[in-house]
Amino acid sequence: MISIFKNIFFILTGVFLIIQSSCASPALKKDIALELQQEDEGARSAFGLGETYYAKGDNELAIIAYKNFVSKYPNSRLIDDAYLRIGDVYLSKREYENAAVYYKKIVEMLPRTDLFNEARYKLGVCSFELKRTDDALLLLSEEAKLPHPSDRKASINKYLSEIYIIKKDYLLSVKALTSALNETADESEKSR
């Protein structure tokens, strides 16, 4: 009987994660749910606790839960997801240095992670906010070469435009800003 309740709990936890995780892309939500099913019970429970706090917006408890998960299950399939969540919480609090630490851990995991591009983009944002323009330019320029949804592409080009202004390369700044505006216009055309 208890085994049935445990299975129901984990299925509901997976469904809850998919529904409540508003900051993740649909593919990321599916990946987390799949990875969660493949973990052992303790890891699922520890990661699920972090997800519960994260979904509720209780950032401090989410960070504690994710860090606890990381320390107890360093070889888990979900370790990159935990790093991303910790980084996202710090990013939302504008604690860019702390966020960068966790995004960098994911970037260094390549090729073992499906979150590389997401982490590299956010590491570029943190680098920009920390006024590390050379690092931000390198990271975001690489991301600009890849296919992304229009809103992400526009964001990347907006940051690149600002970096080029700082570097006094106004021609490239205008080019990046034009690309950002075109992506925004394309997105509004699609929504009509």
PDB file of C-alpha atoms in Angstrom:
ATOM      1  CA  MET A   1       0.000   0.000   0.000  1.00  0.00           C
ATOM      2  CA  ILE A   2       2.806   2.409   0.915  1.00  0.00           C
ATOM      3  CA  SER A   3       4.578   1.509  -2.335  1.00  0.00           C
ATOM      4  CA  ILE A   4       1.493   2.528  -4.321  1.00  0.00           C
ATOM      5  CA  PHE A   5       1.367   5.893  -2.537  1.00  0.00           C
ATOM      6  CA  LYS A   6       5.085   6.452  -3.197  1.00  0.00           C
ATOM      7  CA  ASN A   7       4.591   5.769  -6.912  1.00  0.00           C
ATOM      8  CA  ILE A   8       1.581   8.072  -7.042  1.00  0.00           C
ATOM      9  CA  PHE A   9       3.589  10.743  -5.195  1.00  0.00           C
ATOM     10  CA  PHE A  10       6.433  10.566  -7.717  1.00  0.00           C
ATOM     11  CA  ILE A  11       4.100  10.624 -10.692  1.00  0.00           C
ATOM     12  CA  LEU A  12       2.264  13.629  -9.252  1.00  0.00           C
ATOM     13  CA  THR A  13       5.589  15.291  -8.460  1.00  0.00           C
ATOM     14  CA  GLY A  14       6.638  14.861 -12.093  1.00  0.00           C
ATOM     15  CA  VAL A  15       3.343  16.279 -13.339  1.00  0.00           C
ATOM     16  CA  PHE A  16       3.587  19.133 -10.824  1.00  0.00           C
ATOM     17  CA  LEU A  17       7.102  19.954 -12.022  1.00  0.00           C
ATOM     18  CA  ILE A  18       5.983  20.079 -15.619  1.00  0.00           C
ATOM     19  CA  ILE A  19       3.021  22.337 -14.859  1.00  0.00           C
ATOM     20  CA  GLN A  20       4.563  24.619 -12.245  1.00  0.00           C
ATOM     21  CA  SER A  21       8.026  25.206 -13.659  1.00  0.00           C
ATOM     22  CA  SER A  22       7.203  28.452 -15.424  1.00  0.00           C
ATOM     23  CA  CYS A  23      10.811  29.535 -15.996  1.00  0.00           C
ATOM     24  CA  ALA A  24      11.770  26.490 -18.020  1.00  0.00           C
ATOM     25  CA  SER A  25      11.184  25.850 -21.690  1.00  0.00           C
ATOM     26  CA  PRO A  26       8.771  23.040 -22.614  1.00  0.00           C
ATOM     27  CA  ALA A  27      11.680  20.806 -23.647  1.00  0.00           C
ATOM     28  CA  LEU A  28      13.451  21.469 -20.345  1.00  0.00           C
ATOM     29  CA  LYS A  29      10.317  20.601 -18.367  1.00  0.00           C
ATOM     30  CA  LYS A  30       9.998  17.301 -20.239  1.00  0.00           C
ATOM     31  CA  ASP A  31      13.690  16.510 -19.698  1.00  0.00           C
ATOM     32  CA  ILE A  32      13.462  17.165 -15.953  1.00  0.00           C
ATOM     33  CA  ALA A  33      10.398  14.939 -15.616  1.00  0.00           C
ATOM     34  CA  LEU A  34      12.125  12.146 -17.559  1.00  0.00           C
ATOM     35  CA  GLU A  35      15.360  12.452 -15.580  1.00  0.00           C
ATOM     36  CA  LEU A  36      13.392  12.530 -12.332  1.00  0.00           C
ATOM     37  CA  GLN A  37      11.800   9.175 -13.182  1.00  0.00           C
ATOM     38  CA  GLN A  38      15.252   7.647 -13.700  1.00  0.00           C
ATOM     39  CA  GLU A  39      16.648   8.740 -10.320  1.00  0.00           C
ATOM     40  CA  ASP A  40      16.515   6.760  -7.103  1.00  0.00           C
ATOM     41  CA  GLU A  41      13.905   7.621  -4.510  1.00  0.00           C
ATOM     42  CA  GLY A  42      16.159   9.749  -2.282  1.00  0.00           C
ATOM     43  CA  ALA A  43      17.432  11.831  -5.189  1.00  0.00           C
ATOM     44  CA  ARG A  44      13.907  12.314  -6.540  1.00  0.00           C
ATOM     45  CA  SER A  45      12.686  13.448  -3.159  1.00  0.00           C
ATOM     46  CA  ALA A  46      15.606  15.846  -2.577  1.00  0.00           C
ATOM     47  CA  PHE A  47      15.354  17.404  -6.039  1.00  0.00           C
ATOM     48  CA  GLY A  48      11.551  17.497  -5.829  1.00  0.00           C
ATOM     49  CA  LEU A  49      11.763  19.491  -2.606  1.00  0.00           C
ATOM     50  CA  GLY A  50      13.859  22.118  -4.372  1.00  0.00           C
ATOM     51  CA  GLU A  51      11.385  22.200  -7.264  1.00  0.00           C
ATOM     52  CA  THR A  52       8.469  22.648  -4.860  1.00  0.00           C
ATOM     53  CA  TYR A  53      10.092  25.644  -3.183  1.00  0.00           C
ATOM     54  CA  TYR A  54      11.187  27.032  -6.563  1.00  0.00           C
ATOM     55  CA  ALA A  55       7.659  26.787  -7.988  1.00  0.00           C
ATOM     56  CA  LYS A  56       6.260  28.550  -4.909  1.00  0.00           C
ATOM     57  CA  GLY A  57       8.803  31.361  -5.291  1.00  0.00           C
ATOM     58  CA  ASP A  58      10.439  30.572  -1.948  1.00  0.00           C
ATOM     59  CA  ASN A  59      13.921  31.249  -3.283  1.00  0.00           C
ATOM     60  CA  GLU A  60      15.896  30.909  -0.054  1.00  0.00           C
ATOM     61  CA  LEU A  61      14.479  27.475   0.744  1.00  0.00           C
ATOM     62  CA  ALA A  62      14.859  26.439  -2.902  1.00  0.00           C
ATOM     63  CA  ILE A  63      18.576  27.267  -2.824  1.00  0.00           C
ATOM     64  CA  ILE A  64      19.025  25.341   0.419  1.00  0.00           C
ATOM     65  CA  ALA A  65      17.170  22.320  -0.985  1.00  0.00           C
ATOM     66  CA  TYR A  66      19.078  22.353  -4.286  1.00  0.00           C
ATOM     67  CA  LYS A  67      22.445  22.740  -2.537  1.00  0.00           C
ATOM     68  CA  ASN A  68      21.514  19.860  -0.244  1.00  0.00           C
ATOM     69  CA  PHE A  69      20.645  17.794  -3.328  1.00  0.00           C
ATOM     70  CA  VAL A  70      23.981  18.702  -4.969  1.00  0.00           C
ATOM     71  CA  SER A  71      25.973  17.693  -1.890  1.00  0.00           C
ATOM     72  CA  LYS A  72      24.130  14.387  -1.414  1.00  0.00           C
ATOM     73  CA  TYR A  73      23.832  13.359  -5.083  1.00  0.00           C
ATOM     74  CA  PRO A  74      26.831  14.824  -6.961  1.00  0.00           C
ATOM     75  CA  ASN A  75      26.618  12.147  -9.675  1.00  0.00           C
ATOM     76  CA  SER A  76      22.898  12.528 -10.316  1.00  0.00           C
ATOM     77  CA  ARG A  77      21.495  13.018 -13.810  1.00  0.00           C
ATOM     78  CA  LEU A  78      19.764  16.095 -12.405  1.00  0.00           C
ATOM     79  CA  ILE A  79      22.895  17.848 -11.143  1.00  0.00           C
ATOM     80  CA  ASP A  80      22.941  20.253 -14.106  1.00  0.00           C
ATOM     81  CA  ASP A  81      19.256  21.035 -13.539  1.00  0.00           C
ATOM     82  CA  ALA A  82      19.971  21.826  -9.884  1.00  0.00           C
ATOM     83  CA  TYR A  83      22.877  24.092 -10.869  1.00  0.00           C
ATOM     84  CA  LEU A  84      20.633  25.863 -13.386  1.00  0.00           C
ATOM     85  CA  ARG A  85      17.904  26.414 -10.793  1.00  0.00           C
ATOM     86  CA  ILE A  86      20.386  27.766  -8.235  1.00  0.00           C
ATOM     87  CA  GLY A  87      21.821  30.081 -10.885  1.00  0.00           C
ATOM     88  CA  ASP A  88      18.329  31.196 -11.911  1.00  0.00           C
ATOM     89  CA  VAL A  89      17.413  32.067  -8.327  1.00  0.00           C
ATOM     90  CA  TYR A  90      20.585  34.109  -7.913  1.00  0.00           C
ATOM     91  CA  LEU A  91      20.015  35.760 -11.305  1.00  0.00           C
ATOM     92  CA  SER A  92      16.477  36.762 -10.297  1.00  0.00           C
ATOM     93  CA  LYS A  93      17.943  38.315  -7.136  1.00  0.00           C
ATOM     94  CA  ARG A  94      20.548  40.149  -9.254  1.00  0.00           C
ATOM     95  CA  GLU A  95      23.328  38.292  -7.467  1.00  0.00           C
ATOM     96  CA  TYR A  96      25.237  37.937 -10.713  1.00  0.00           C
ATOM     97  CA  GLU A  97      28.518  36.702  -9.227  1.00  0.00           C
ATOM     98  CA  ASN A  98      26.761  33.847  -7.420  1.00  0.00           C
ATOM     99  CA  ALA A  99      24.645  33.009 -10.474  1.00  0.00           C
ATOM    100  CA  ALA A 100      27.734  32.946 -12.703  1.00  0.00           C
ATOM    101  CA  VAL A 101      29.378  30.332 -10.470  1.00  0.00           C
ATOM    102  CA  TYR A 102      26.552  27.855 -11.089  1.00  0.00           C
ATOM    103  CA  TYR A 103      26.118  28.595 -14.795  1.00  0.00           C
ATOM    104  CA  LYS A 104      29.865  28.114 -15.269  1.00  0.00           C
ATOM    105  CA  LYS A 105      29.639  24.675 -13.616  1.00  0.00           C
ATOM    106  CA  ILE A 106      27.121  23.653 -16.279  1.00  0.00           C
ATOM    107  CA  VAL A 107      29.194  25.067 -19.140  1.00  0.00           C
ATOM    108  CA  GLU A 108      32.186  23.091 -17.871  1.00  0.00           C
ATOM    109  CA  MET A 109      30.111  19.866 -17.896  1.00  0.00           C
ATOM    110  CA  LEU A 110      29.943  19.744 -21.710  1.00  0.00           C
ATOM    111  CA  PRO A 111      29.243  17.324 -23.348  1.00  0.00           C
ATOM    112  CA  ARG A 112      27.368  15.696 -20.461  1.00  0.00           C
ATOM    113  CA  THR A 113      24.608  18.293 -20.291  1.00  0.00           C
ATOM    114  CA  ASP A 114      21.661  19.327 -22.402  1.00  0.00           C
ATOM    115  CA  LEU A 115      21.643  22.710 -20.655  1.00  0.00           C
ATOM    116  CA  PHE A 116      24.909  24.009 -22.127  1.00  0.00           C
ATOM    117  CA  ASN A 117      23.399  26.719 -24.355  1.00  0.00           C
ATOM    118  CA  GLU A 118      20.962  27.894 -21.674  1.00  0.00           C
ATOM    119  CA  ALA A 119      23.807  28.163 -19.162  1.00  0.00           C
ATOM    120  CA  ARG A 120      26.171  29.852 -21.630  1.00  0.00           C
ATOM    121  CA  TYR A 121      23.544  32.479 -22.473  1.00  0.00           C
ATOM    122  CA  LYS A 122      22.866  33.206 -18.795  1.00  0.00           C
ATOM    123  CA  LEU A 123      26.591  33.244 -18.012  1.00  0.00           C
ATOM    124  CA  GLY A 124      26.911  35.845 -20.778  1.00  0.00           C
ATOM    125  CA  VAL A 125      24.149  37.925 -19.165  1.00  0.00           C
ATOM    126  CA  CYS A 126      25.882  37.697 -15.780  1.00  0.00           C
ATOM    127  CA  SER A 127      29.204  38.673 -17.368  1.00  0.00           C
ATOM    128  CA  PHE A 128      27.537  41.690 -18.968  1.00  0.00           C
ATOM    129  CA  GLU A 129      25.949  42.771 -15.687  1.00  0.00           C
ATOM    130  CA  LEU A 130      29.306  42.340 -13.919  1.00  0.00           C
ATOM    131  CA  LYS A 131      30.855  44.592 -16.605  1.00  0.00           C
ATOM    132  CA  ARG A 132      33.028  41.777 -17.949  1.00  0.00           C
ATOM    133  CA  THR A 133      32.287  42.840 -21.491  1.00  0.00           C
ATOM    134  CA  ASP A 134      34.963  40.720 -23.190  1.00  0.00           C
ATOM    135  CA  ASP A 135      33.605  37.554 -21.562  1.00  0.00           C
ATOM    136  CA  ALA A 136      30.022  38.574 -22.310  1.00  0.00           C
ATOM    137  CA  LEU A 137      30.892  39.303 -25.944  1.00  0.00           C
ATOM    138  CA  LEU A 138      32.532  35.911 -26.384  1.00  0.00           C
ATOM    139  CA  LEU A 139      29.690  33.958 -24.743  1.00  0.00           C
ATOM    140  CA  LEU A 140      26.822  35.841 -26.376  1.00  0.00           C
ATOM    141  CA  SER A 141      28.470  35.922 -29.820  1.00  0.00           C
ATOM    142  CA  GLU A 142      28.650  32.129 -29.743  1.00  0.00           C
ATOM    143  CA  GLU A 143      24.992  31.921 -28.732  1.00  0.00           C
ATOM    144  CA  ALA A 144      24.010  34.367 -31.508  1.00  0.00           C
ATOM    145  CA  LYS A 145      25.262  31.847 -34.087  1.00  0.00           C
ATOM    146  CA  LEU A 146      22.803  29.193 -32.918  1.00  0.00           C
ATOM    147  CA  PRO A 147      19.090  28.798 -33.598  1.00  0.00           C
ATOM    148  CA  HIS A 148      16.972  30.147 -30.747  1.00  0.00           C
ATOM    149  CA  PRO A 149      13.371  31.257 -30.291  1.00  0.00           C
ATOM    150  CA  SER A 150      12.807  34.847 -31.442  1.00  0.00           C
ATOM    151  CA  ASP A 151      12.606  36.308 -27.940  1.00  0.00           C
ATOM    152  CA  ARG A 152      15.944  34.739 -26.935  1.00  0.00           C
ATOM    153  CA  LYS A 153      17.574  35.797 -30.199  1.00  0.00           C
ATOM    154  CA  ALA A 154      16.328  39.366 -29.647  1.00  0.00           C
ATOM    155  CA  SER A 155      17.690  39.364 -26.095  1.00  0.00           C
ATOM    156  CA  ILE A 156      21.099  38.114 -27.228  1.00  0.00           C
ATOM    157  CA  ASN A 157      21.296  40.813 -29.913  1.00  0.00           C
ATOM    158  CA  LYS A 158      20.186  43.515 -27.466  1.00  0.00           C
ATOM    159  CA  TYR A 159      23.035  42.603 -25.122  1.00  0.00           C
ATOM    160  CA  LEU A 160      25.478  42.456 -28.025  1.00  0.00           C
ATOM    161  CA  SER A 161      24.343  45.901 -29.149  1.00  0.00           C
ATOM    162  CA  GLU A 162      25.015  47.311 -25.680  1.00  0.00           C
ATOM    163  CA  ILE A 163      28.425  45.624 -25.554  1.00  0.00           C
ATOM    164  CA  TYR A 164      29.374  47.122 -28.916  1.00  0.00           C
ATOM    165  CA  ILE A 165      28.358  50.574 -27.658  1.00  0.00           C
ATOM    166  CA  ILE A 166      30.645  50.115 -24.645  1.00  0.00           C
ATOM    167  CA  LYS A 167      33.427  49.084 -27.034  1.00  0.00           C
ATOM    168  CA  LYS A 168      32.594  52.091 -29.240  1.00  0.00           C
ATOM    169  CA  ASP A 169      31.909  49.882 -32.246  1.00  0.00           C
ATOM    170  CA  TYR A 170      28.760  51.703 -33.281  1.00  0.00           C
ATOM    171  CA  LEU A 171      28.361  49.987 -36.639  1.00  0.00           C
ATOM    172  CA  LEU A 172      28.185  46.527 -35.033  1.00  0.00           C
ATOM    173  CA  SER A 173      25.944  47.951 -32.323  1.00  0.00           C
ATOM    174  CA  VAL A 174      23.433  49.175 -34.900  1.00  0.00           C
ATOM    175  CA  LYS A 175      23.641  45.842 -36.723  1.00  0.00           C
ATOM    176  CA  ALA A 176      22.947  43.876 -33.504  1.00  0.00           C
ATOM    177  CA  LEU A 177      20.143  46.234 -32.492  1.00  0.00           C
ATOM    178  CA  THR A 178      18.581  45.921 -35.952  1.00  0.00           C
ATOM    179  CA  SER A 179      18.698  42.139 -35.601  1.00  0.00           C
ATOM    180  CA  ALA A 180      17.053  42.405 -32.176  1.00  0.00           C
ATOM    181  CA  LEU A 181      14.297  44.618 -33.571  1.00  0.00           C
ATOM    182  CA  ASN A 182      13.773  42.275 -36.528  1.00  0.00           C
ATOM    183  CA  GLU A 183      13.401  39.317 -34.159  1.00  0.00           C
ATOM    184  CA  THR A 184      10.890  41.286 -32.098  1.00  0.00           C
ATOM    185  CA  ALA A 185       8.967  42.271 -35.246  1.00  0.00           C
ATOM    186  CA  ASP A 186       8.990  38.665 -36.471  1.00  0.00           C
ATOM    187  CA  GLU A 187       7.584  37.524 -33.131  1.00  0.00           C
ATOM    188  CA  SER A 188       4.777  40.104 -33.192  1.00  0.00           C
ATOM    189  CA  GLU A 189       3.923  39.100 -36.787  1.00  0.00           C
ATOM    190  CA  LYS A 190       3.639  35.463 -35.713  1.00  0.00           C
ATOM    191  CA  SER A 191       1.280  36.345 -32.878  1.00  0.00           C
ATOM    192  CA  ARG A 192      -1.193  38.105 -35.171  1.00  0.00           C
TER     193      ARG A 192
END
